[in-house]
Amino acid sequence: MKKRLLTIGVCMIALGAASAPALANDGYDLWLTPAVAGTAAPDIRVIGQSETLTLAAGELRRDLAASPLPVVLARADDPALAALRLSTATLGEEGYIVRTATIDGRPSLLVTGKTDRAVLYGAFALIRAQKTGVDLAAINLTSAPKIGLRVLNHWDNLDGSVERGYAGQSLWDWWTLPDFKDPRYTDYARANAALGINGIVINNVNAKPESLTAPYIAKAAALADVFRPWGIKVYLSARFSAPIELGHLKTADPLDPEVQAWWKAKADEIYRAIPDFGGFLVKANSEGQPGPRDYHRSHADGANMLAAAVAPHGGIVMWRAFVYAETDPDDRAKQAYTEFHPLDGKFADNVLVQVKNGAIDFQPREPFHPLFGAMPKTPMMLELQITKEYLGFATHLAYLGPLFEEVLKADTRAKGTGSTVAKVVDGSLYGHKLSGIAGVANVGRDRDWSGSTFNQANWYAFGRLAWDPTLSSEAVAREWAQQTFGNDPRVIDTVVRMMMQSREAVVDYTGPLGLAHLMGTGHHYGPGPWISDLARPEWNPVYYHKADKAGVGFDRTKTGSNAVAQYEPPVAKLLADPRTTPESELLWFHHLPWDWKMKSGRTLWEEMVAHYDRGVATVAQMQAEWQGVKGSVDPERWQKTATYLEIQHREAKWWRDASLAYWMSVNGLPLPAGAAAPEHDLAWYKAQDFPMAPGHPH
Ligand code: BDP
């Protein structure tokens, strides 16, 4: 906090200078940049009283620069607004209106909604509008979230480490909770509320039973107290076998009455401490976690037992479909569908099935998961990974907006053309009341929260797309850049250009044309396409690319695993034929000869090499673009980004060289004319070892 105040002070001094130089900024403020530029404090009036309304006014006082009109905050049902006859029918509980209106005879800027938290969201929308250049004198916004549960999943462990976290230790200081409520918890809540995020799962899906003990419930309750006025509910990841570990029962069988009673009592205990507790997130029978399958019960049996425990309190269960088993010889990409599809209609009303965007595991590109659209009777939550486990950790610049947009806009064809994943997730396709979206958080104790300035954009994009999944990722990038870097159009244009090409660059240099899961074991850092010696076949990169002298790629058509049949027939038909499969997903679905003719006229091998080269070249171009804004961005954030881009360039080249060295060892082909030889031989790349890489238990 101290440092931030200092930063603001420096800003104010610097403002006096004729041509304001770039200012010191450690990124702590995220998109909540305080208004400083020669502003008169706006006139803000709150009608009505609540902690949340007070917070909303505080945000405006801090971040809104001079307003052409006095600002009035009020709930829509306040008698002071009756004469306006506001049309609130489409607002729901969280939607807001921000518009000019005459109130008590005074032309004003009205921020309203049906609830206090809707007003809070409206206040943030007003600030955002000002920072993105909207003329406040003519403002007229009405907006309601399309998705109900907009949730961050923290993979934070009780020992303070964060699974797949690259931004320092956990934000939660479990040791000093519940007594000490670090002011960062409030700043964290503010940042989320500004985006409309309304739920936080505070502990890792690989959950420890201890998180359900009385001391940890008290710690969760302390966080819930901080988050509540910001419209955010707390959720817990639950370990399925907790009745055994904590309750000393002999079983965790979901059909056992004692087990059911244990969970009911546990839920009652949690709700006594956290009356608005959101509910449970569960990873069951996946990667060694216990679950109902241990007792030959279905995932629905497991989910419904927990759902019954929280239902009397209005809670929900988010049950993950990320399952695959070493005992199942079938294509890993098929297993979640095989397991869950028959359970459609069997889940309790307060259960959502949470499905990763693709059928494997958060790879830089995956086709959309076939479960989307395939379980019409079940609310389906989309799980995205904001932390970049497979996209270069914190150091690589990879804006995930396009990845999120790609899956949201993917057309499942489940109810004809236009049955997008977004419409499955927002509940509109099948008329579900419950709807949700989850993002695996990229937040830790680093001063800049996310490990780099540009990683903040991924958190931001998740929140904004969760509110409105029809937004374009480019528009989101632009508004983020304006709030983060100010309004120099040259800086903004540069930043947006860099962002919009960055994710594709990562795809290009790590695994183009539908290749996936080629990374090093365990830590998932760097290339390892050669790895073939792990106990479970589907943990080995060779399982995914199936490269041999004749060709490369996973045949998921009829001649192979037939995973394509899990998609709706019109989608399946396109994917069954390599000529109609998008080239970006080609090797995900097909095993093709190295000399397969691509649309460009090149062979598959030549095309692969071209993609690797393009990926590295794009990073070099981002470096050049960033050099071009030196002096126009504050030195602290500029330098860290420049250095990270250097790391990214080195590592992009490493990925390219290591991958090509490996592919050549398999296909025996020479590099196309003009392509540079890998810097080292394959043995060198294979010998690299990273026992202390972050985000992974050592
Ligand atoms: C994988 C991660 C692992 C997570 C798992 C999950 O490597 O750390 O536990 O996803 O989502 O991608 O459960």
XYZ file of C-alpha atoms and ligand atoms in Angstrom:
711
model
C 0.000 0.000 0.000
C 2.731 2.352 1.013
C 4.438 1.935 -2.293
C 1.251 2.729 -4.136
C 0.728 5.951 -2.254
C 4.268 6.844 -3.097
C 3.560 6.127 -6.746
C 0.568 8.413 -6.747
C 2.627 11.119 -5.095
C 5.291 10.820 -7.751
C 2.589 11.012 -10.419
C 1.249 14.236 -9.002
C 4.642 15.880 -8.835
C 5.427 14.776 -12.352
C 2.186 16.249 -13.626
C 3.505 19.700 -13.069
C 6.253 19.111 -15.626
C 5.664 20.369 -19.147
C 5.953 17.106 -21.030
C 5.106 14.515 -18.462
C 7.710 11.775 -18.630
C 6.721 8.190 -18.089
C 5.974 7.692 -14.411
C 7.042 5.086 -11.914
C 4.483 2.335 -11.707
C 4.849 -1.125 -10.233
C 1.535 -2.340 -11.602
C -0.159 -2.694 -8.233
C -3.162 -0.612 -9.261
C -4.129 -2.955 -12.113
C -6.993 -1.389 -14.124
C -8.023 0.697 -11.127
C -5.814 3.651 -11.843
C -6.547 6.625 -9.642
C -7.690 9.788 -11.350
C -4.941 12.366 -11.174
C -4.760 14.379 -14.357
C -5.658 17.871 -13.206
C -9.063 16.817 -12.031
C -11.577 18.491 -9.816
C -13.178 15.912 -7.547
C -16.562 14.983 -8.969
C -19.688 15.773 -7.030
C -21.032 12.449 -5.807
C -24.287 11.901 -3.988
C -25.494 8.627 -2.549
C -29.190 8.153 -1.986
C -29.813 5.287 0.409
C -27.405 3.599 2.745
C -25.357 0.470 2.665
C -21.752 -0.559 2.903
C -21.733 -1.423 -0.791
C -23.138 1.960 -1.837
C -20.496 3.654 0.268
C -17.810 1.579 -1.431
C -19.229 2.479 -4.843
C -19.042 6.175 -4.003
C -15.505 5.694 -2.733
C -14.465 4.137 -6.030
C -15.865 7.097 -7.944
C -14.155 9.585 -5.668
C -10.866 7.827 -6.140
C -10.881 6.962 -9.808
C -13.323 9.237 -11.621
C -11.810 12.399 -12.992
C -13.924 15.541 -13.274
C -17.461 14.732 -14.342
C -19.550 17.107 -16.471
C -22.518 16.386 -14.198
C -22.939 15.521 -10.547
C -23.140 11.766 -10.032
C -26.052 10.199 -8.179
C -25.945 6.636 -6.863
C -29.221 5.022 -5.908
C -31.088 1.769 -6.049
C -33.699 1.722 -8.790
C -36.535 1.271 -6.293
C -35.598 4.394 -4.373
C -38.541 6.838 -4.293
C -36.168 9.588 -5.451
C -36.038 7.866 -8.850
C -39.742 7.052 -9.156
C -40.442 9.926 -11.547
C -37.897 8.549 -14.012
C -39.949 5.384 -14.586
C -36.778 3.440 -15.259
C -37.184 0.301 -17.260
C -35.463 -2.303 -15.169
C -37.034 -5.451 -16.592
C -33.841 -6.761 -18.196
C -31.489 -5.873 -15.353
C -31.825 -8.879 -13.092
C -30.071 -8.643 -9.744
C -26.751 -7.423 -11.060
C -27.445 -5.276 -14.122
C -26.944 -1.524 -14.059
C -28.039 1.638 -15.783
C -25.677 4.575 -16.150
C -27.266 7.559 -17.868
C -28.028 11.223 -17.639
C -31.220 12.075 -15.777
C -32.788 14.961 -13.955
C -32.982 14.136 -10.268
C -34.518 16.548 -7.793
C -34.462 19.133 -10.537
C -30.732 18.742 -11.170
C -29.261 17.356 -14.372
C -27.235 14.410 -13.107
C -25.368 11.286 -14.032
C -27.375 8.450 -12.563
C -25.833 5.133 -11.582
C -28.497 2.634 -10.621
C -29.635 -0.972 -10.552
C -31.962 -3.172 -8.556
C -29.423 -4.047 -5.874
C -26.523 -2.354 -4.174
C -24.030 -4.536 -5.978
C -25.621 -3.614 -9.304
C -24.993 0.031 -8.394
C -21.399 -0.879 -7.559
C -20.982 -2.495 -10.983
C -22.494 0.634 -12.531
C -19.965 2.816 -10.708
C -17.130 0.738 -12.121
C -18.729 0.913 -15.567
C -18.822 4.696 -15.323
C -15.143 4.854 -14.421
C -14.317 2.465 -17.247
C -16.357 4.555 -19.664
C -14.470 7.687 -18.739
C -11.085 6.022 -19.028
C -11.954 4.617 -22.442
C -12.999 7.981 -23.810
C -16.803 7.850 -23.624
C -18.463 11.286 -23.487
C -20.032 11.254 -20.040
C -22.404 14.095 -20.890
C -24.143 11.725 -23.300
C -23.617 8.423 -21.539
C -26.404 5.851 -21.700
C -25.427 2.345 -20.627
C -27.641 -0.565 -19.701
C -25.878 -3.820 -19.041
C -26.608 -7.074 -17.245
C -24.303 -10.068 -16.990
C -25.162 -12.898 -19.344
C -23.612 -15.554 -17.093
C -24.716 -15.924 -13.477
C -21.680 -17.362 -11.685
C -18.462 -15.629 -12.665
C -15.920 -17.396 -10.562
C -12.184 -17.452 -10.051
C -10.668 -20.770 -9.042
C -7.615 -20.368 -6.855
C -5.369 -23.387 -6.920
C -3.900 -22.150 -3.636
C -2.539 -24.649 -1.162
C -2.720 -24.386 2.600
C 1.084 -24.193 2.822
C 1.041 -20.934 0.853
C 2.171 -22.373 -2.466
C 0.023 -22.079 -5.564
C -0.329 -24.984 -7.954
C 0.529 -23.642 -11.403
C 1.003 -20.218 -9.851
C 3.682 -17.978 -11.345
C 3.035 -14.765 -9.431
C 4.509 -15.612 -6.072
C 3.006 -17.242 -3.030
C -0.702 -17.397 -2.317
C -2.439 -14.137 -1.646
C -4.035 -15.772 1.383
C -1.883 -15.739 4.440
C -3.587 -18.703 6.031
C -1.357 -18.477 9.081
C -2.476 -15.008 10.140
C -6.083 -15.475 9.088
C -8.724 -15.060 10.420
C -7.352 -12.297 12.681
C -5.340 -10.303 10.203
C -7.199 -9.219 7.134
C -4.439 -8.037 4.861
C -5.535 -4.873 3.026
C -4.591 -6.667 -0.163
C -7.692 -8.822 0.261
C -9.769 -5.687 -0.123
C -7.767 -4.473 -3.087
C -8.196 -7.889 -4.628
C -11.950 -7.759 -4.122
C -12.116 -4.277 -5.670
C -10.246 -5.413 -8.743
C -12.625 -8.339 -9.176
C -15.757 -6.325 -8.517
C -14.654 -3.877 -11.210
C -14.977 -6.763 -13.659
C -18.132 -8.255 -12.206
C -16.476 -11.381 -10.814
C -18.827 -12.590 -8.093
C -17.323 -15.789 -6.741
C -13.959 -17.037 -5.544
C -13.006 -20.618 -4.819
C -10.223 -20.014 -2.363
C -8.424 -23.383 -2.290
C -6.909 -25.821 -4.752
C -9.074 -28.391 -6.524
C -6.480 -30.886 -5.343
C -7.956 -30.200 -1.947
C -6.708 -31.056 1.474
C -9.321 -32.216 3.973
C -8.024 -29.623 6.464
C -9.690 -26.838 4.479
C -12.993 -28.168 5.848
C -11.924 -28.091 9.512
C -13.201 -25.466 11.938
C -10.012 -23.347 11.901
C -9.988 -23.143 8.115
C -13.705 -22.478 7.945
C -13.026 -19.501 10.220
C -10.287 -18.321 7.850
C -12.625 -18.688 4.888
C -15.267 -16.754 6.806
C -12.835 -13.886 7.354
C -12.194 -13.696 3.619
C -15.937 -13.907 2.958
C -16.451 -10.923 5.267
C -13.976 -8.894 3.241
C -15.458 -9.945 -0.090
C -19.180 -9.693 0.748
C -19.666 -5.942 0.332
C -17.995 -6.248 -3.073
C -20.635 -8.714 -4.230
C -18.308 -11.712 -4.042
C -19.119 -15.086 -2.506
C -16.621 -17.564 -1.191
C -16.618 -21.205 -2.333
C -14.487 -24.124 -1.201
C -12.932 -27.015 -3.066
C -13.988 -30.132 -1.206
C -12.016 -33.332 -0.896
C -14.416 -36.165 -1.501
C -12.882 -38.446 1.101
C -13.118 -35.855 3.905
C -15.704 -37.931 5.841
C -13.013 -40.575 6.259
C -10.125 -38.240 7.005
C -11.986 -35.806 9.227
C -15.057 -37.756 10.323
C -13.278 -41.072 10.844
C -15.952 -42.875 8.878
C -15.024 -46.098 7.136
C -16.241 -44.928 3.780
C -17.002 -41.860 1.679
C -19.606 -43.742 -0.359
C -22.124 -41.094 -1.430
C -25.055 -43.456 -0.904
C -24.102 -44.239 2.682
C -26.472 -42.430 5.075
C -23.688 -41.706 7.554
C -21.601 -40.095 4.839
C -24.571 -38.033 3.699
C -25.216 -36.950 7.279
C -21.568 -35.985 7.701
C -21.678 -33.704 4.690
C -24.977 -32.190 5.778
C -23.551 -31.394 9.188
C -20.403 -30.007 7.563
C -22.447 -27.784 5.264
C -24.515 -26.556 8.222
C -21.304 -25.752 10.090
C -19.937 -23.785 7.124
C -23.172 -21.847 6.685
C -23.183 -20.900 10.349
C -19.849 -19.186 9.756
C -20.557 -17.973 6.211
C -24.289 -17.427 5.732
C -23.874 -16.662 2.024
C -21.337 -19.427 1.323
C -21.476 -20.198 -2.402
C -20.930 -23.948 -2.352
C -18.411 -26.604 -3.333
C -16.104 -27.219 -6.263
C -15.051 -30.839 -6.656
C -12.317 -32.628 -8.540
C -13.197 -36.287 -8.158
C -11.653 -39.425 -9.610
C -9.173 -37.418 -11.541
C -5.396 -37.542 -11.287
C -5.480 -39.508 -8.060
C -8.231 -37.575 -6.285
C -10.835 -39.670 -4.457
C -14.393 -39.756 -5.731
C -17.619 -41.694 -6.061
C -16.121 -44.096 -8.609
C -14.068 -45.546 -5.752
C -17.392 -46.967 -4.524
C -18.727 -47.848 -7.969
C -21.056 -44.865 -7.813
C -21.474 -42.350 -10.583
C -20.319 -38.752 -10.679
C -23.988 -37.796 -10.395
C -24.308 -39.781 -7.156
C -21.318 -37.924 -5.758
C -22.416 -34.488 -6.885
C -25.991 -34.972 -5.737
C -24.950 -35.953 -2.246
C -23.032 -32.695 -1.829
C -25.800 -30.788 -3.566
C -28.304 -32.093 -1.025
C -26.085 -30.861 1.792
C -25.895 -27.283 0.513
C -29.372 -27.045 -1.080
C -31.233 -26.004 2.092
C -28.886 -23.011 2.279
C -29.162 -22.064 -1.393
C -25.677 -23.386 -2.223
C -24.488 -25.011 -5.414
C -21.993 -27.670 -6.469
C -19.560 -27.234 -9.329
C -18.565 -30.744 -10.310
C -15.602 -30.997 -12.646
C -15.678 -33.182 -15.738
C -11.880 -33.226 -15.973
C -11.563 -36.988 -15.633
C -9.408 -39.576 -17.293
C -8.114 -42.869 -15.980
C -5.013 -44.925 -16.552
C -7.239 -47.983 -16.519
C -9.124 -46.700 -19.558
C -7.259 -47.530 -22.753
C -9.487 -45.212 -24.792
C -8.273 -41.881 -26.197
C -7.951 -39.479 -23.266
C -9.797 -36.834 -25.288
C -12.894 -39.056 -25.252
C -13.066 -40.067 -21.633
C -14.885 -37.119 -20.047
C -17.647 -37.293 -22.634
C -17.939 -41.068 -22.274
C -18.277 -40.737 -18.519
C -20.557 -37.703 -18.294
C -22.778 -37.798 -21.364
C -24.922 -40.699 -20.043
C -25.432 -38.765 -16.791
C -27.348 -35.933 -18.430
C -30.582 -35.442 -16.511
C -29.288 -37.261 -13.453
C -27.789 -34.278 -11.633
C -29.642 -32.350 -8.929
C -30.923 -28.874 -9.798
C -28.152 -27.099 -7.929
C -25.277 -28.877 -9.699
C -23.269 -27.456 -12.567
C -20.849 -29.638 -14.473
C -17.620 -27.709 -14.967
C -15.873 -28.513 -18.239
C -12.484 -27.312 -19.443
C -12.510 -25.468 -22.756
C -10.948 -28.421 -24.559
C -10.973 -32.177 -24.114
C -7.364 -32.532 -22.968
C -5.963 -29.861 -20.721
C -5.660 -26.110 -21.295
C -3.287 -26.430 -24.245
C -2.392 -23.298 -26.250
C -5.043 -24.401 -28.720
C -7.670 -27.111 -28.386
C -10.885 -27.700 -30.286
C -13.896 -27.008 -28.057
C -14.856 -29.790 -25.636
C -17.464 -32.152 -27.128
C -19.501 -32.055 -23.906
C -20.612 -28.498 -24.717
C -24.081 -28.800 -26.173
C -24.200 -32.520 -25.481
C -25.866 -32.403 -22.045
C -29.005 -30.334 -22.591
C -30.476 -31.091 -19.156
C -27.370 -30.070 -17.235
C -26.067 -26.540 -16.649
C -22.566 -26.569 -18.018
C -19.863 -24.330 -16.665
C -16.861 -23.421 -18.790
C -13.470 -23.641 -17.080
C -10.669 -21.558 -18.547
C -7.114 -21.330 -17.303
C -5.953 -17.775 -16.756
C -2.623 -18.763 -15.276
C -0.423 -19.723 -18.205
C 0.696 -23.210 -17.266
C 1.064 -24.179 -20.908
C 1.638 -20.761 -22.443
C 4.967 -19.676 -21.058
C 4.228 -19.198 -17.345
C 4.384 -15.557 -16.249
C 7.218 -14.532 -18.537
C 5.739 -15.025 -21.991
C 3.434 -12.367 -23.324
C 0.338 -14.278 -24.374
C -2.970 -12.465 -24.306
C -5.601 -15.123 -23.754
C -8.593 -13.055 -24.912
C -8.487 -14.649 -28.387
C -8.294 -18.144 -26.854
C -11.326 -17.430 -24.657
C -13.190 -15.843 -27.568
C -12.391 -18.774 -29.842
C -14.034 -21.290 -27.526
C -16.984 -19.059 -26.627
C -17.765 -18.488 -30.295
C -17.247 -22.130 -31.320
C -20.456 -23.495 -32.802
C -21.490 -26.813 -31.275
C -24.428 -27.044 -33.749
C -26.345 -28.772 -30.945
C -29.547 -26.907 -31.790
C -28.688 -25.844 -35.309
C -26.286 -23.194 -36.517
C -25.410 -20.588 -33.908
C -25.452 -22.955 -30.933
C -22.253 -21.472 -29.617
C -20.409 -22.572 -26.517
C -21.263 -19.120 -25.113
C -24.969 -19.926 -25.416
C -24.481 -23.285 -23.735
C -22.567 -21.639 -20.920
C -24.875 -18.655 -20.406
C -27.776 -21.101 -20.140
C -29.754 -19.606 -23.017
C -29.459 -22.539 -25.429
C -31.377 -24.921 -23.179
C -33.072 -22.433 -20.877
C -31.130 -23.054 -17.670
C -31.480 -20.691 -14.752
C -28.063 -21.610 -13.379
C -25.088 -20.634 -15.487
C -21.426 -20.216 -14.755
C -17.908 -19.701 -15.963
C -14.676 -20.311 -14.058
C -11.149 -19.087 -14.579
C -8.114 -20.595 -12.868
C -6.622 -17.494 -11.282
C -3.192 -16.107 -12.114
C -2.931 -14.124 -8.910
C -0.310 -14.244 -6.195
C 1.585 -11.966 -3.823
C 3.727 -10.343 -6.509
C 3.402 -6.570 -6.422
C 1.794 -6.650 -9.848
C -0.473 -9.518 -8.751
C -0.130 -11.632 -11.910
C 3.610 -11.840 -12.488
C 3.638 -9.307 -15.309
C 1.657 -6.334 -16.507
C 0.390 -8.170 -19.561
C -0.775 -11.121 -17.468
C -3.143 -8.708 -15.758
C -4.928 -8.459 -19.094
C -5.799 -12.145 -18.932
C -7.517 -11.758 -15.580
C -9.247 -8.672 -16.956
C -10.344 -10.422 -20.153
C -11.718 -13.353 -18.200
C -13.835 -11.053 -16.065
C -15.135 -8.975 -18.938
C -15.961 -11.993 -21.111
C -17.621 -13.672 -18.143
C -19.921 -10.678 -17.892
C -20.521 -10.581 -21.628
C -19.181 -13.523 -23.640
C -20.112 -11.808 -26.889
C -17.498 -9.057 -26.449
C -14.611 -9.110 -28.888
C -11.271 -9.903 -27.350
C -9.741 -7.033 -29.274
C -12.194 -4.516 -27.816
C -11.418 -5.920 -24.369
C -7.670 -5.612 -25.030
C -8.124 -1.990 -26.016
C -10.152 -1.003 -22.981
C -7.704 -2.829 -20.722
C -4.781 -1.025 -22.344
C -6.463 2.347 -21.948
C -7.049 1.783 -18.260
C -3.593 0.328 -17.725
C -1.361 2.550 -19.827
C -3.345 5.777 -20.221
C -4.504 7.367 -23.408
C -1.504 7.858 -25.658
C -2.945 6.404 -28.883
C 0.462 5.248 -30.084
C 1.037 3.258 -26.905
C -2.465 1.816 -26.954
C -2.261 0.805 -30.617
C 1.124 -0.816 -30.056
C -0.027 -2.669 -26.963
C -3.197 -3.945 -28.646
C -1.268 -5.056 -31.742
C 1.191 -6.951 -29.588
C -1.560 -8.562 -27.577
C -3.632 -9.648 -30.527
C -0.844 -11.615 -32.163
C 0.691 -12.975 -28.994
C -1.359 -16.116 -28.347
C -1.011 -17.323 -31.920
C 2.736 -16.843 -31.595
C 2.781 -19.223 -28.633
C 0.761 -21.779 -30.589
C 3.234 -21.421 -33.455
C 6.394 -21.925 -31.460
C 5.102 -24.586 -29.062
C 2.775 -26.729 -31.157
C 1.281 -25.556 -34.437
C -1.413 -27.146 -36.620
C -3.266 -28.880 -33.797
C -0.283 -30.434 -32.024
C -0.615 -30.390 -28.244
C 0.749 -31.622 -24.947
C 4.394 -31.532 -25.991
C 5.809 -30.040 -22.819
C 8.293 -31.218 -20.210
C 7.083 -33.544 -17.470
C 5.571 -32.324 -14.225
C 6.590 -28.676 -14.304
C 5.283 -28.304 -17.877
C 7.991 -25.800 -18.691
C 9.662 -26.033 -22.068
C 9.586 -28.598 -24.859
C 9.587 -32.369 -24.393
C 8.009 -33.911 -27.523
C 10.372 -36.881 -27.220
C 9.116 -37.963 -23.777
C 7.857 -41.545 -23.881
C 8.851 -43.154 -20.616
C 6.145 -42.056 -18.166
C 4.062 -44.632 -16.357
C 0.737 -43.561 -17.778
C 0.627 -43.606 -21.577
C -1.464 -40.423 -21.766
C 1.115 -38.474 -19.794
C 3.657 -38.874 -22.603
C 3.901 -36.319 -25.395
C 4.476 -39.132 -27.920
C 0.939 -40.327 -27.104
C -0.415 -37.023 -28.426
C 1.594 -36.479 -31.602
C 2.158 -40.081 -32.678
C 4.952 -39.024 -34.988
C 6.777 -41.688 -36.950
C 8.695 -41.845 -40.169
C 5.482 -41.896 -42.173
C 3.607 -39.039 -40.545
C 2.398 -37.123 -37.520
C -0.836 -36.428 -35.641
C -3.541 -38.254 -33.669
C -6.097 -40.041 -35.805
C -9.370 -39.263 -34.085
C -11.497 -40.276 -37.071
C -13.210 -43.634 -37.642
C -9.905 -45.243 -38.534
C -8.527 -44.110 -35.187
C -10.162 -43.306 -31.843
C -13.274 -41.846 -33.499
C -13.394 -38.966 -31.025
C -14.921 -36.904 -33.840
C -18.138 -38.894 -33.366
C -18.606 -37.173 -30.005
C -19.400 -33.947 -31.852
C -22.737 -33.150 -33.474
C -22.976 -34.737 -36.936
C -22.363 -31.545 -38.975
C -19.256 -30.767 -36.904
C -18.129 -34.401 -36.891
C -18.473 -34.559 -40.670
C -16.135 -31.605 -41.176
C -13.612 -32.956 -38.699
C -13.651 -36.448 -40.194
C -11.942 -35.208 -43.344
C -8.525 -33.538 -43.201
C -9.499 -31.374 -46.149
C -12.406 -29.820 -44.252
C -10.774 -29.723 -40.812
C -9.459 -26.262 -39.938
C -5.701 -26.432 -40.465
C -5.218 -24.962 -37.001
C -6.669 -28.240 -35.612
C -5.427 -30.612 -38.294
C -3.072 -32.830 -36.322
C -5.432 -32.953 -33.353
C -7.790 -35.001 -35.512
C -5.613 -36.576 -38.196
C -2.439 -38.550 -38.643
C -1.016 -37.329 -41.916
C 2.068 -37.980 -44.020
C 4.838 -35.431 -43.716
C 4.383 -34.565 -47.391
C 0.623 -33.937 -47.036
C -0.274 -30.987 -49.264
C -1.428 -27.986 -47.258
C -3.671 -25.200 -48.566
C -0.609 -23.004 -48.983
C 0.877 -25.496 -51.435
C 3.612 -26.423 -48.966
C 4.052 -29.888 -47.533
C 2.938 -30.482 -43.970
C 6.571 -30.564 -42.859
C 7.401 -27.286 -44.596
C 4.285 -25.722 -43.127
C 5.187 -26.856 -39.615
C 8.635 -25.331 -39.920
C 7.109 -22.108 -41.264
C 4.839 -21.916 -38.207
C 7.695 -22.447 -35.772
C 9.640 -19.717 -37.541
C 6.663 -17.390 -37.592
C 6.210 -17.867 -33.851
C 9.781 -16.843 -33.098
C 9.586 -13.960 -35.574
C 6.401 -12.656 -33.974
C 8.133 -12.452 -30.612
C 11.004 -10.530 -32.242
C 8.435 -8.200 -33.735
C 6.785 -7.689 -30.351
C 10.196 -6.795 -28.966
C 10.681 -4.199 -31.699
C 7.207 -2.765 -31.111
C 7.903 -2.478 -27.402
C 11.182 -0.688 -28.067
C 9.118 1.821 -30.018
C 7.171 2.890 -26.920
C 10.198 3.222 -24.657
C 9.853 6.508 -22.812
C 6.096 6.567 -23.326
C 5.484 3.831 -20.769
C 6.741 4.158 -17.195
C 10.258 2.753 -16.855
C 9.399 0.117 -14.282
C 6.727 -1.654 -16.267
C 8.535 -0.995 -19.543
C 11.772 -2.572 -18.387
C 10.196 -5.638 -16.849
C 8.190 -6.238 -20.018
C 11.257 -5.715 -22.222
C 13.244 -8.213 -20.189
C 10.411 -10.730 -20.222
C 10.172 -10.375 -23.993
C 13.881 -11.205 -24.208
C 13.245 -14.327 -22.146
C 10.292 -15.165 -24.337
C 12.342 -14.780 -27.487
C 15.047 -17.048 -26.154
C 12.494 -19.627 -25.064
C 10.478 -19.424 -28.275
C 13.658 -20.220 -30.153
C 14.362 -23.032 -27.714
C 10.897 -24.511 -28.310
C 11.356 -24.209 -32.059
C 14.836 -25.643 -32.168
C 14.166 -28.495 -29.762
C 10.952 -29.423 -31.550
C 12.509 -29.344 -35.002
C 15.527 -31.336 -33.833
C 13.131 -33.955 -32.530
C 10.827 -34.033 -35.566
C 13.857 -34.417 -37.840
C 15.101 -37.309 -35.748
C 11.778 -38.989 -36.450
C 11.066 -38.084 -40.059
C 14.631 -37.962 -41.343
C 13.776 -34.955 -43.485
C 16.035 -32.002 -44.136
C 14.941 -28.518 -43.165
C 13.309 -26.550 -45.968
C 15.683 -24.177 -47.772
C 16.396 -21.061 -45.752
C 15.317 -22.482 -42.373
C 17.999 -22.189 -39.706
C 19.368 -25.377 -38.180
C 18.639 -25.884 -34.464
C 21.311 -24.358 -32.278
C 22.044 -27.632 -30.450
C 21.639 -31.308 -31.139
C 18.672 -33.225 -29.801
C 20.663 -34.749 -26.944
C 21.334 -31.260 -25.580
C 17.651 -30.379 -25.515
C 16.789 -33.692 -23.916
C 19.346 -33.109 -21.178
C 17.743 -29.882 -19.936
C 16.338 -30.302 -16.467
C 14.249 -27.937 -14.346
C 13.732 -29.421 -10.908
C 12.925 -26.056 -9.326
C 10.501 -24.663 -11.901
C 7.662 -22.740 -10.240
C 4.063 -23.805 -9.831
C 4.824 -27.441 -9.322
C 5.444 -29.261 -6.070
C 9.138 -30.135 -5.734
C -3.544 -29.796 -15.033
C -2.516 -29.286 -14.061
C -2.711 -29.842 -12.676
C -4.151 -29.639 -12.232
C -5.089 -30.225 -13.266
C -6.552 -29.965 -12.958
O -1.234 -29.637 -14.533
O -1.813 -29.195 -11.817
O -4.378 -30.212 -10.998
O -4.840 -29.635 -14.512
O -7.147 -29.156 -13.657
O -3.465 -29.034 -16.205
O -7.107 -30.574 -12.063
